[in-house]
CSV table of N, CA, C and O in Angstrom, one decimal:
chain,number,residue,atom,x,y,z
A,1,MET,N,-11.1,37.5,1.2
A,1,MET,CA,-10.3,36.5,1.3
A,1,MET,C,-10.5,35.7,2.7
A,1,MET,O,-10.7,36.4,3.6
A,2,LEU,N,-10.5,34.4,2.6
A,2,LEU,CA,-10.5,33.6,3.8
A,2,LEU,C,-9.3,33.8,4.7
A,2,LEU,O,-8.3,34.1,4.1
A,3,SER,N,-9.6,33.8,5.9
A,3,SER,CA,-8.4,33.8,6.9
A,3,SER,C,-8.1,32.4,7.2
A,3,SER,O,-8.8,31.4,7.3
A,4,TYR,N,-6.8,32.2,7.4
A,4,TYR,CA,-6.2,30.9,7.7
A,4,TYR,C,-5.4,30.9,9.0
A,4,TYR,O,-4.5,31.9,9.3
A,5,GLU,N,-5.8,30.1,10.0
A,5,GLU,CA,-4.9,29.9,11.1
A,5,GLU,C,-3.6,29.5,10.7
A,5,GLU,O,-3.3,28.8,9.7
A,6,LYS,N,-2.5,30.0,11.4
A,6,LYS,CA,-1.2,29.6,10.7
A,6,LYS,C,-0.5,28.5,11.6
A,6,LYS,O,0.4,28.8,12.3
A,7,CYS,N,-1.1,27.4,11.4
A,7,CYS,CA,-0.5,26.3,12.2
A,7,CYS,C,0.8,25.8,11.4
A,7,CYS,O,1.8,25.4,12.1
A,8,ILE,N,0.9,26.0,10.3
A,8,ILE,CA,2.1,25.9,9.3
A,8,ILE,C,2.0,27.0,8.2
A,8,ILE,O,1.0,27.6,8.1
A,9,LYS,N,3.1,27.1,7.4
A,9,LYS,CA,3.2,28.2,6.5
A,9,LYS,C,2.6,27.9,5.2
A,9,LYS,O,1.9,28.7,4.6
A,10,GLY,N,2.5,26.8,4.9
A,10,GLY,CA,1.8,26.3,3.6
A,10,GLY,C,2.0,24.8,3.1
A,10,GLY,O,2.6,24.0,4.0
A,11,ILE,N,1.7,24.6,2.0
A,11,ILE,CA,1.9,23.3,1.3
A,11,ILE,C,2.7,23.3,0.1
A,11,ILE,O,2.5,24.1,-0.7
A,12,SER,N,3.8,22.2,0.0
A,12,SER,CA,4.5,21.9,-1.2
A,12,SER,C,3.9,20.8,-1.9
A,12,SER,O,3.9,19.6,-1.2
A,13,ILE,N,3.4,20.9,-3.1
A,13,ILE,CA,2.9,19.8,-3.7
A,13,ILE,C,4.0,19.3,-4.7
A,13,ILE,O,4.5,20.0,-5.6
A,14,ILE,N,4.2,18.0,-4.5
A,14,ILE,CA,5.4,17.4,-5.4
A,14,ILE,C,4.6,16.5,-6.5
A,14,ILE,O,3.9,15.6,-6.1
A,15,ILE,N,5.0,16.7,-7.7
A,15,ILE,CA,4.3,16.0,-8.8
A,15,ILE,C,5.5,15.3,-9.7
A,15,ILE,O,6.1,16.1,-10.3
A,16,PRO,N,5.7,14.1,-9.5
A,16,PRO,CA,6.6,13.3,-10.4
A,16,PRO,C,5.9,13.3,-11.9
A,16,PRO,O,4.7,13.2,-11.9
A,17,ASN,N,6.7,13.5,-12.9
A,17,ASN,CA,6.2,13.5,-14.2
A,17,ASN,C,7.1,12.7,-15.2
A,17,ASN,O,8.4,12.8,-15.1
A,18,HIS,N,6.6,11.8,-15.8
A,18,HIS,CA,7.2,11.2,-17.0
A,18,HIS,C,6.4,11.2,-18.2
A,18,HIS,O,5.5,10.4,-18.2
A,19,ASN,N,6.7,11.9,-19.3
A,19,ASN,CA,5.8,12.1,-20.6
A,19,ASN,C,4.4,12.2,-20.1
A,19,ASN,O,3.6,11.7,-20.8
A,20,GLY,N,4.1,13.2,-19.3
A,20,GLY,CA,2.6,13.4,-18.9
A,20,GLY,C,2.0,14.6,-19.6
A,20,GLY,O,1.1,15.1,-19.1
A,21,GLU,N,2.5,14.8,-20.9
A,21,GLU,CA,2.0,16.0,-21.6
A,21,GLU,C,0.5,16.0,-21.7
A,21,GLU,O,-0.1,17.1,-21.6
A,22,LYS,N,-0.2,15.0,-21.9
A,22,LYS,CA,-1.7,14.9,-22.1
A,22,LYS,C,-2.3,15.1,-20.9
A,22,LYS,O,-3.6,15.5,-21.0
A,23,VAL,N,-1.9,14.7,-19.7
A,23,VAL,CA,-2.6,14.9,-18.4
A,23,VAL,C,-2.2,16.0,-17.6
A,23,VAL,O,-2.9,16.5,-16.8
A,24,LEU,N,-1.0,16.5,-17.7
A,24,LEU,CA,-0.3,17.5,-16.8
A,24,LEU,C,-1.0,18.8,-16.8
A,24,LEU,O,-1.2,19.5,-15.8
A,25,LYS,N,-1.4,19.3,-18.0
A,25,LYS,CA,-2.1,20.7,-18.2
A,25,LYS,C,-3.4,20.6,-17.3
A,25,LYS,O,-3.5,21.7,-16.7
A,26,ILE,N,-4.1,19.6,-17.4
A,26,ILE,CA,-5.3,19.7,-16.6
A,26,ILE,C,-5.2,19.6,-15.1
A,26,ILE,O,-5.7,20.4,-14.4
A,27,SER,N,-4.1,18.8,-14.7
A,27,SER,CA,-3.7,18.8,-13.2
A,27,SER,C,-3.3,20.2,-12.7
A,27,SER,O,-3.7,20.7,-11.8
A,28,LEU,N,-2.5,20.7,-13.5
A,28,LEU,CA,-1.8,22.1,-13.2
A,28,LEU,C,-2.9,23.3,-13.1
A,28,LEU,O,-2.8,23.9,-12.2
A,29,ASN,N,-3.8,23.2,-14.1
A,29,ASN,CA,-4.9,24.1,-14.3
A,29,ASN,C,-5.7,24.0,-12.8
A,29,ASN,O,-6.3,25.0,-12.3
A,30,SER,N,-6.0,22.8,-12.5
A,30,SER,CA,-6.9,22.6,-11.3
A,30,SER,C,-6.1,23.0,-10.1
A,30,SER,O,-6.9,23.6,-9.1
A,31,LEU,N,-5.0,23.0,-10.1
A,31,LEU,CA,-4.1,23.5,-8.9
A,31,LEU,C,-4.1,25.1,-9.1
A,31,LEU,O,-4.1,25.7,-7.9
A,32,ALA,N,-4.0,25.6,-10.2
A,32,ALA,CA,-4.0,27.1,-10.3
A,32,ALA,C,-5.5,27.8,-9.9
A,32,ALA,O,-5.5,28.9,-9.5
A,33,ASN,N,-6.4,26.9,-9.8
A,33,ASN,CA,-7.8,27.4,-9.7
A,33,ASN,C,-8.2,27.1,-8.1
A,33,ASN,O,-9.5,26.9,-7.9
A,34,GLN,N,-7.3,26.8,-7.2
A,34,GLN,CA,-7.6,26.6,-5.9
A,34,GLN,C,-8.2,27.8,-5.1
A,34,GLN,O,-7.7,29.0,-5.5
A,35,THR,N,-9.0,27.6,-4.2
A,35,THR,CA,-9.4,28.7,-3.3
A,35,THR,C,-8.4,29.0,-2.3
A,35,THR,O,-8.6,30.1,-1.6
A,36,PHE,N,-7.6,28.1,-2.0
A,36,PHE,CA,-6.3,28.4,-1.2
A,36,PHE,C,-5.5,29.6,-1.7
A,36,PHE,O,-5.1,29.7,-2.8
A,37,PRO,N,-4.9,30.4,-0.7
A,37,PRO,CA,-4.1,31.4,-1.2
A,37,PRO,C,-2.9,30.9,-1.9
A,37,PRO,O,-2.1,30.1,-1.5
A,38,LYS,N,-2.5,31.5,-3.1
A,38,LYS,CA,-1.4,31.2,-3.9
A,38,LYS,C,-0.1,31.2,-3.2
A,38,LYS,O,0.8,30.5,-3.5
A,39,ASP,N,0.1,32.3,-2.3
A,39,ASP,CA,1.4,32.3,-1.6
A,39,ASP,C,1.5,31.4,-0.5
A,39,ASP,O,2.5,31.3,0.2
A,40,MET,N,0.5,30.5,-0.3
A,40,MET,CA,0.6,29.5,0.7
A,40,MET,C,0.8,28.1,0.2
A,40,MET,O,0.7,27.0,0.9
A,41,TYR,N,1.0,27.9,-1.2
A,41,TYR,CA,1.4,26.8,-1.7
A,41,TYR,C,2.4,26.8,-3.0
A,41,TYR,O,2.4,28.0,-3.5
A,42,GLU,N,3.1,25.8,-3.1
A,42,GLU,CA,3.9,25.7,-4.4
A,42,GLU,C,3.8,24.4,-5.0
A,42,GLU,O,3.4,23.5,-4.4
A,43,ILE,N,4.1,24.4,-6.3
A,43,ILE,CA,4.1,23.2,-7.0
A,43,ILE,C,5.6,22.8,-7.6
A,43,ILE,O,6.1,23.7,-8.0
A,44,ILE,N,6.0,21.6,-7.2
A,44,ILE,CA,7.3,21.2,-7.5
A,44,ILE,C,7.0,20.0,-8.5
A,44,ILE,O,6.5,18.9,-8.0
A,45,ILE,N,7.5,20.3,-9.7
A,45,ILE,CA,7.3,19.1,-10.8
A,45,ILE,C,8.8,18.4,-10.8
A,45,ILE,O,9.7,19.1,-11.2
A,46,VAL,N,8.9,17.2,-10.6
A,46,VAL,CA,10.1,16.5,-10.7
A,46,VAL,C,10.0,15.7,-12.1
A,46,VAL,O,9.2,14.7,-12.1
A,47,ASP,N,10.6,16.2,-13.2
A,47,ASP,CA,10.5,15.5,-14.5
A,47,ASP,C,11.5,14.3,-14.5
A,47,ASP,O,12.6,14.7,-14.5
A,48,ASN,N,11.0,13.2,-14.7
A,48,ASN,CA,11.7,12.1,-14.9
A,48,ASN,C,12.1,11.7,-16.4
A,48,ASN,O,11.8,10.8,-16.9
A,49,ALA,N,12.9,12.8,-16.9
A,49,ALA,CA,13.5,12.5,-18.2
A,49,ALA,C,12.5,12.4,-19.2
A,49,ALA,O,12.4,11.6,-20.1
A,50,SER,N,11.5,13.3,-19.3
A,50,SER,CA,10.5,13.2,-20.3
A,50,SER,C,10.9,13.4,-21.7
A,50,SER,O,11.8,14.3,-21.8
A,51,ILE,N,10.4,12.9,-22.7
A,51,ILE,CA,10.8,13.1,-24.0
A,51,ILE,C,9.7,13.8,-24.9
A,51,ILE,O,9.8,14.0,-26.2
A,52,ASP,N,8.6,14.0,-24.2
A,52,ASP,CA,7.3,14.6,-24.8
A,52,ASP,C,7.3,16.2,-24.7
A,52,ASP,O,8.4,16.5,-24.3
A,53,GLU,N,6.3,16.8,-24.7
A,53,GLU,CA,6.2,18.1,-24.6
A,53,GLU,C,5.8,18.7,-23.2
A,53,GLU,O,5.3,19.8,-23.0
A,54,SER,N,6.0,17.9,-22.3
A,54,SER,CA,5.7,18.1,-20.7
A,54,SER,C,6.2,19.5,-20.3
A,54,SER,O,5.4,20.2,-19.6
A,55,LEU,N,7.5,19.7,-20.6
A,55,LEU,CA,8.1,21.0,-20.2
A,55,LEU,C,7.5,22.2,-20.8
A,55,LEU,O,7.3,23.2,-20.2
A,56,ARG,N,7.1,22.1,-22.0
A,56,ARG,CA,6.4,23.2,-22.7
A,56,ARG,C,5.1,23.4,-22.2
A,56,ARG,O,4.7,24.6,-21.8
A,57,VAL,N,4.5,22.3,-21.8
A,57,VAL,CA,3.1,22.6,-20.9
A,57,VAL,C,3.2,23.2,-19.7
A,57,VAL,O,2.5,24.2,-19.4
A,58,ILE,N,4.2,22.9,-19.0
A,58,ILE,CA,4.4,23.4,-17.7
A,58,ILE,C,4.7,25.0,-17.9
A,58,ILE,O,4.3,25.9,-17.2
A,59,GLU,N,5.5,25.3,-18.9
A,59,GLU,CA,5.8,26.6,-19.2
A,59,GLU,C,4.7,27.5,-19.5
A,59,GLU,O,4.5,28.5,-19.1
A,60,GLN,N,3.8,26.9,-20.3
A,60,GLN,CA,2.5,27.6,-20.7
A,60,GLN,C,1.6,27.9,-19.4
A,60,GLN,O,1.1,28.9,-19.3
A,61,VAL,N,1.6,27.0,-18.6
A,61,VAL,CA,0.7,27.2,-17.4
A,61,VAL,C,1.2,28.1,-16.6
A,61,VAL,O,0.6,29.0,-16.1
A,62,ALA,N,2.6,28.1,-16.4
A,62,ALA,CA,3.3,29.0,-15.6
A,62,ALA,C,3.2,30.5,-16.1
A,62,ALA,O,2.9,31.4,-15.3
A,63,GLN,N,3.1,30.6,-17.3
A,63,GLN,CA,2.9,32.1,-18.0
A,63,GLN,C,1.4,32.3,-17.9
A,63,GLN,O,1.3,33.5,-17.6
A,64,ARG,N,0.4,31.5,-17.9
A,64,ARG,CA,-0.9,31.8,-17.7
A,64,ARG,C,-1.4,32.2,-16.4
A,64,ARG,O,-2.2,33.0,-16.2
A,65,TYR,N,-0.6,31.7,-15.4
A,65,TYR,CA,-0.9,31.9,-14.0
A,65,TYR,C,0.5,32.4,-13.3
A,65,TYR,O,1.2,31.7,-12.6
A,66,PRO,N,1.0,33.7,-13.5
A,66,PRO,CA,2.0,34.2,-12.9
A,66,PRO,C,2.2,34.1,-11.5
A,66,PRO,O,3.3,34.1,-10.9
A,67,LYS,N,1.1,34.2,-10.8
A,67,LYS,CA,1.1,34.2,-9.3
A,67,LYS,C,1.3,32.7,-8.8
A,67,LYS,O,1.5,32.5,-7.5
A,68,LEU,N,1.3,31.7,-9.6
A,68,LEU,CA,1.4,30.4,-9.2
A,68,LEU,C,3.0,30.0,-9.1
A,68,LEU,O,3.5,30.2,-10.0
A,69,SER,N,3.3,29.4,-8.0
A,69,SER,CA,4.7,29.1,-7.8
A,69,SER,C,5.0,27.6,-8.4
A,69,SER,O,4.5,26.8,-7.7
A,70,ILE,N,5.7,27.6,-9.5
A,70,ILE,CA,6.0,26.3,-10.0
A,70,ILE,C,7.5,26.2,-10.3
A,70,ILE,O,8.1,27.1,-10.9
A,71,LYS,N,8.0,25.1,-9.5
A,71,LYS,CA,9.5,24.8,-9.7
A,71,LYS,C,9.5,23.6,-10.6
A,71,LYS,O,8.7,22.6,-10.4
A,72,VAL,N,10.5,23.4,-11.4
A,72,VAL,CA,10.8,22.2,-12.2
A,72,VAL,C,12.1,21.7,-12.0
A,72,VAL,O,13.1,22.5,-12.0
A,73,ILE,N,12.2,20.4,-11.5
A,73,ILE,CA,13.6,19.8,-11.2
A,73,ILE,C,13.5,18.7,-12.5
A,73,ILE,O,12.8,17.7,-12.6
A,74,ARG,N,14.6,18.8,-13.3
A,74,ARG,CA,14.7,18.0,-14.5
A,74,ARG,C,15.8,17.0,-14.1
A,74,ARG,O,16.8,17.2,-13.8
A,75,LEU,N,15.3,15.8,-14.2
A,75,LEU,CA,16.3,14.5,-14.0
A,75,LEU,C,16.8,14.0,-15.3
A,75,LEU,O,16.1,14.2,-16.4
A,76,ASN,N,18.0,13.5,-15.4
A,76,ASN,CA,18.6,13.0,-16.6
A,76,ASN,C,18.1,11.6,-16.9
A,76,ASN,O,18.3,11.3,-18.1
A,77,LYS,N,17.4,10.9,-16.0
A,77,LYS,CA,16.9,9.6,-16.3
A,77,LYS,C,15.6,9.5,-15.4
A,77,LYS,O,15.5,10.1,-14.3
A,78,ASN,N,14.8,8.4,-15.7
A,78,ASN,CA,13.8,8.2,-15.0
A,78,ASN,C,13.9,7.4,-13.7
A,78,ASN,O,14.5,6.2,-13.7
A,79,LEU,N,13.9,8.2,-12.6
A,79,LEU,CA,14.3,7.6,-11.3
A,79,LEU,C,13.0,6.8,-10.5
A,79,LEU,O,13.2,6.3,-9.3
A,80,GLY,N,11.9,7.0,-11.2
A,80,GLY,CA,10.7,6.6,-10.5
A,80,GLY,C,10.0,7.4,-9.6
A,80,GLY,O,10.6,8.6,-9.2
A,81,TYR,N,8.8,7.0,-9.2
A,81,TYR,CA,7.9,7.9,-8.5
A,81,TYR,C,8.5,8.3,-7.0
A,81,TYR,O,8.7,9.4,-6.7
A,82,GLY,N,8.9,7.2,-6.3
A,82,GLY,CA,9.3,7.4,-4.9
A,82,GLY,C,10.6,8.2,-4.9
A,82,GLY,O,10.6,9.2,-4.0
A,83,ARG,N,11.6,8.0,-5.6
A,83,ARG,CA,12.8,8.9,-5.6
A,83,ARG,C,12.5,10.3,-6.1
A,83,ARG,O,13.1,11.3,-5.6
A,84,ALA,N,11.6,10.4,-7.0
A,84,ALA,CA,11.2,11.9,-7.5
A,84,ALA,C,10.6,12.6,-6.5
A,84,ALA,O,10.8,13.8,-6.3
A,85,ILE,N,9.7,12.0,-5.5
A,85,ILE,CA,9.0,12.6,-4.5
A,85,ILE,C,10.1,13.0,-3.5
A,85,ILE,O,10.1,14.1,-2.9
A,86,ASN,N,10.9,12.1,-3.1
A,86,ASN,CA,12.1,12.5,-2.2
A,86,ASN,C,12.9,13.6,-2.6
A,86,ASN,O,13.3,14.5,-1.9
A,87,ILE,N,13.2,13.7,-4.0
A,87,ILE,CA,14.2,14.8,-4.4
A,87,ILE,C,13.3,16.0,-4.4
A,87,ILE,O,13.9,17.0,-4.1
A,88,GLY,N,12.0,15.9,-4.8
A,88,GLY,CA,11.2,17.3,-4.6
A,88,GLY,C,11.1,17.7,-3.1
A,88,GLY,O,11.3,18.9,-2.9
A,89,ALA,N,10.9,16.7,-2.3
A,89,ALA,CA,10.8,17.1,-0.9
A,89,ALA,C,12.0,17.8,-0.2
A,89,ALA,O,12.0,18.8,0.5
A,90,LEU,N,13.2,17.5,-0.9
A,90,LEU,CA,14.4,18.3,-0.5
A,90,LEU,C,14.6,19.8,-1.0
A,90,LEU,O,15.1,20.5,-0.3
A,91,LYS,N,13.8,20.1,-2.0
A,91,LYS,CA,13.7,21.4,-2.6
A,91,LYS,C,12.4,22.2,-1.9
A,91,LYS,O,12.1,23.3,-2.4
A,92,ALA,N,11.6,21.5,-1.1
A,92,ALA,CA,10.3,22.0,-0.7
A,92,ALA,C,10.5,23.3,0.1
A,92,ALA,O,11.3,23.3,1.1
A,93,ARG,N,9.7,24.3,0.0
A,93,ARG,CA,9.7,25.6,0.8
A,93,ARG,C,8.9,25.2,2.1
A,93,ARG,O,9.2,25.9,3.1
A,94,PHE,N,7.8,24.4,2.0
A,94,PHE,CA,7.0,24.2,3.1
A,94,PHE,C,7.1,22.9,3.7
A,94,PHE,O,7.5,21.9,3.2
A,95,GLU,N,6.6,22.8,5.1
A,95,GLU,CA,6.8,21.6,5.8
A,95,GLU,C,5.8,20.6,5.5
A,95,GLU,O,6.0,19.4,5.6
A,96,LEU,N,4.5,21.0,5.1
A,96,LEU,CA,3.6,20.1,4.8
A,96,LEU,C,3.7,19.7,3.2
A,96,LEU,O,3.7,20.6,2.3
A,97,ILE,N,4.0,18.3,3.0
A,97,ILE,CA,4.3,17.9,1.7
A,97,ILE,C,3.1,17.1,1.2
A,97,ILE,O,2.6,16.3,1.8
A,98,LEU,N,2.6,17.4,-0.1
A,98,LEU,CA,1.6,16.7,-0.6
A,98,LEU,C,2.0,15.9,-1.9
A,98,LEU,O,2.6,16.5,-2.9
A,99,ALA,N,2.3,14.7,-1.9
A,99,ALA,CA,2.9,13.9,-2.8
A,99,ALA,C,1.6,13.5,-3.8
A,99,ALA,O,0.6,12.9,-3.3
A,100,SER,N,1.9,13.9,-4.9
A,100,SER,CA,0.6,13.7,-5.9
A,100,SER,C,1.2,13.1,-7.1
A,100,SER,O,2.2,12.4,-7.2
A,101,ASN,N,0.2,13.0,-8.2
A,101,ASN,CA,0.5,12.4,-9.5
A,101,ASN,C,0.2,13.5,-10.5
A,101,ASN,O,-0.6,14.4,-10.3
A,102,ASN,N,0.8,13.2,-11.7
A,102,ASN,CA,0.5,14.2,-12.8
A,102,ASN,C,-0.8,14.2,-13.5
A,102,ASN,O,-1.2,15.0,-14.2
A,103,ASP,N,-1.7,13.3,-13.1
A,103,ASP,CA,-2.9,13.1,-13.7
A,103,ASP,C,-4.2,13.4,-12.8
A,103,ASP,O,-5.3,12.9,-13.1
A,104,ILE,N,-4.0,13.9,-11.6
A,104,ILE,CA,-4.9,14.3,-10.6
A,104,ILE,C,-5.5,15.5,-11.0
A,104,ILE,O,-4.9,16.5,-11.1
A,105,ILE,N,-7.0,15.6,-10.9
A,105,ILE,CA,-7.6,16.8,-11.1
A,105,ILE,C,-8.1,17.2,-9.6
A,105,ILE,O,-8.9,16.4,-9.1
A,106,PHE,N,-7.8,18.3,-9.2
A,106,PHE,CA,-7.9,18.8,-7.8
A,106,PHE,C,-9.3,19.5,-7.7
A,106,PHE,O,-9.6,20.4,-8.5
A,107,HIS,N,-10.2,19.1,-6.8
A,107,HIS,CA,-11.4,20.0,-6.5
A,107,HIS,C,-10.8,21.3,-6.1
A,107,HIS,O,-9.8,21.4,-5.4
A,108,PRO,N,-11.6,22.5,-6.4
A,108,PRO,CA,-11.0,23.8,-6.2
A,108,PRO,C,-10.8,24.0,-4.6
A,108,PRO,O,-10.0,25.0,-4.4
A,109,LYS,N,-11.4,23.3,-3.8
A,109,LYS,CA,-11.3,23.4,-2.3
A,109,LYS,C,-10.3,22.5,-1.6
A,109,LYS,O,-10.2,22.3,-0.5
A,110,TYR,N,-9.8,21.7,-2.5
A,110,TYR,CA,-8.9,20.5,-2.1
A,110,TYR,C,-7.8,21.0,-1.1
A,110,TYR,O,-7.7,20.5,0.0
A,111,LEU,N,-7.0,22.0,-1.5
A,111,LEU,CA,-6.0,22.4,-0.5
A,111,LEU,C,-6.5,23.1,0.6
A,111,LEU,O,-5.8,22.9,1.6
A,112,GLU,N,-7.4,23.9,0.5
A,112,GLU,CA,-8.1,24.5,1.6
A,112,GLU,C,-8.5,23.5,2.6
A,112,GLU,O,-8.3,23.5,3.8
A,113,ASN,N,-9.3,22.4,2.2
A,113,ASN,CA,-9.7,21.3,3.1
A,113,ASN,C,-8.6,20.6,3.7
A,113,ASN,O,-8.6,20.1,4.9
A,114,LEU,N,-7.6,20.3,2.9
A,114,LEU,CA,-6.5,19.6,3.5
A,114,LEU,C,-5.7,20.4,4.6
A,114,LEU,O,-5.5,19.8,5.6
A,115,TYR,N,-5.6,21.6,4.3
A,115,TYR,CA,-4.8,22.5,5.2
A,115,TYR,C,-5.7,22.5,6.5
A,115,TYR,O,-5.1,22.4,7.7
A,116,ARG,N,-6.9,22.8,6.5
A,116,ARG,CA,-7.8,23.0,7.6
A,116,ARG,C,-7.8,21.6,8.5
A,116,ARG,O,-7.8,21.6,9.7
A,117,THR,N,-7.9,20.5,7.8
A,117,THR,CA,-7.9,19.2,8.4
A,117,THR,C,-6.7,18.9,9.1
A,117,THR,O,-6.6,18.5,10.3
A,118,TYR,N,-5.5,19.3,8.4
A,118,TYR,CA,-4.3,19.1,9.1
A,118,TYR,C,-4.2,19.9,10.3
A,118,TYR,O,-3.7,19.5,11.5
A,119,CYS,N,-4.4,21.1,10.2
A,119,CYS,CA,-4.5,22.1,11.3
A,119,CYS,C,-5.3,21.7,12.6
A,119,CYS,O,-4.9,21.8,13.7
A,120,TYR,N,-6.6,21.3,12.1
A,120,TYR,CA,-7.5,20.8,13.3
A,120,TYR,C,-7.0,19.6,13.9
A,120,TYR,O,-6.9,19.6,15.2
A,121,SER,N,-6.4,18.7,13.2
A,121,SER,CA,-5.7,17.5,13.7
A,121,SER,C,-4.6,17.8,14.7
A,121,SER,O,-4.5,17.2,15.7
A,122,LYS,N,-3.7,18.7,14.3
A,122,LYS,CA,-2.6,19.1,15.0
A,122,LYS,C,-3.0,19.8,16.4
A,122,LYS,O,-2.4,19.6,17.3
A,123,ARG,N,-4.1,20.4,16.5
A,123,ARG,CA,-4.6,21.0,17.6
A,123,ARG,C,-5.1,20.0,18.6
A,123,ARG,O,-5.0,20.0,19.8
A,124,ILE,N,-5.7,18.9,18.1
A,124,ILE,CA,-6.1,17.7,18.8
A,124,ILE,C,-5.0,16.9,19.5
A,124,ILE,O,-4.9,16.6,20.6
A,125,ASP,N,-4.0,16.7,18.6
A,125,ASP,CA,-2.8,15.9,18.8
A,125,ASP,C,-1.5,16.3,18.2
A,125,ASP,O,-1.5,16.3,17.0
A,126,LYS,N,-0.6,16.9,18.9
A,126,LYS,CA,0.5,17.4,18.3
A,126,LYS,C,1.3,16.5,17.6
A,126,LYS,O,2.4,16.8,16.9
A,127,LYS,N,1.2,15.1,17.9
A,127,LYS,CA,2.0,14.0,17.3
A,127,LYS,C,1.5,13.9,15.8
A,127,LYS,O,2.1,13.1,15.1
A,128,ILE,N,0.4,14.5,15.4
A,128,ILE,CA,0.0,14.2,14.0
A,128,ILE,C,1.0,14.8,13.0
A,128,ILE,O,1.4,15.9,13.1
A,129,VAL,N,1.4,14.1,12.1
A,129,VAL,CA,2.4,14.3,11.1
A,129,VAL,C,1.8,14.3,9.7
A,129,VAL,O,2.5,14.7,8.7
A,130,ALA,N,0.5,13.9,9.5
A,130,ALA,CA,0.0,13.8,8.0
A,130,ALA,C,-1.4,13.9,8.1
A,130,ALA,O,-2.2,13.9,9.1
A,131,ALA,N,-2.0,14.4,7.0
A,131,ALA,CA,-3.5,14.4,6.6
A,131,ALA,C,-3.7,13.9,5.3
A,131,ALA,O,-2.8,13.9,4.4
A,132,GLN,N,-4.7,13.2,5.1
A,132,GLN,CA,-5.0,12.6,3.8
A,132,GLN,C,-6.3,13.1,3.2
A,132,GLN,O,-7.3,13.4,3.9
A,133,GLY,N,-6.3,13.4,1.9
A,133,GLY,CA,-7.4,13.9,1.2
A,133,GLY,C,-8.3,12.9,0.9
A,133,GLY,O,-8.2,11.6,1.1
């Protein structure tokens, strides 16, 4: 296993979803297959009142990858992307927040590279508050 400097504890990935059944499975599978340690990231899906089978897809992925931390926040109505991100951030376990979309396919080293970039930048300038993939 790769060693990670502990500049922060991990990454909370927030994914707003509204009727994303057709794309969500691919995105979640790509997150499940990251080289980054599973205990150093979580996935928070904020469901904007989907009426498709999105929640079933999330459940299937969670069963397939039991070591993957997936939280689901179900909203009663579609509050939009920005509010969904903010709601997810309030429930985040880690201080580094990755705001994403339900149709993103992540390269297997995406989280590893994001984390390393963030930590490297923080060593150079303590005022750094974000990293971009």
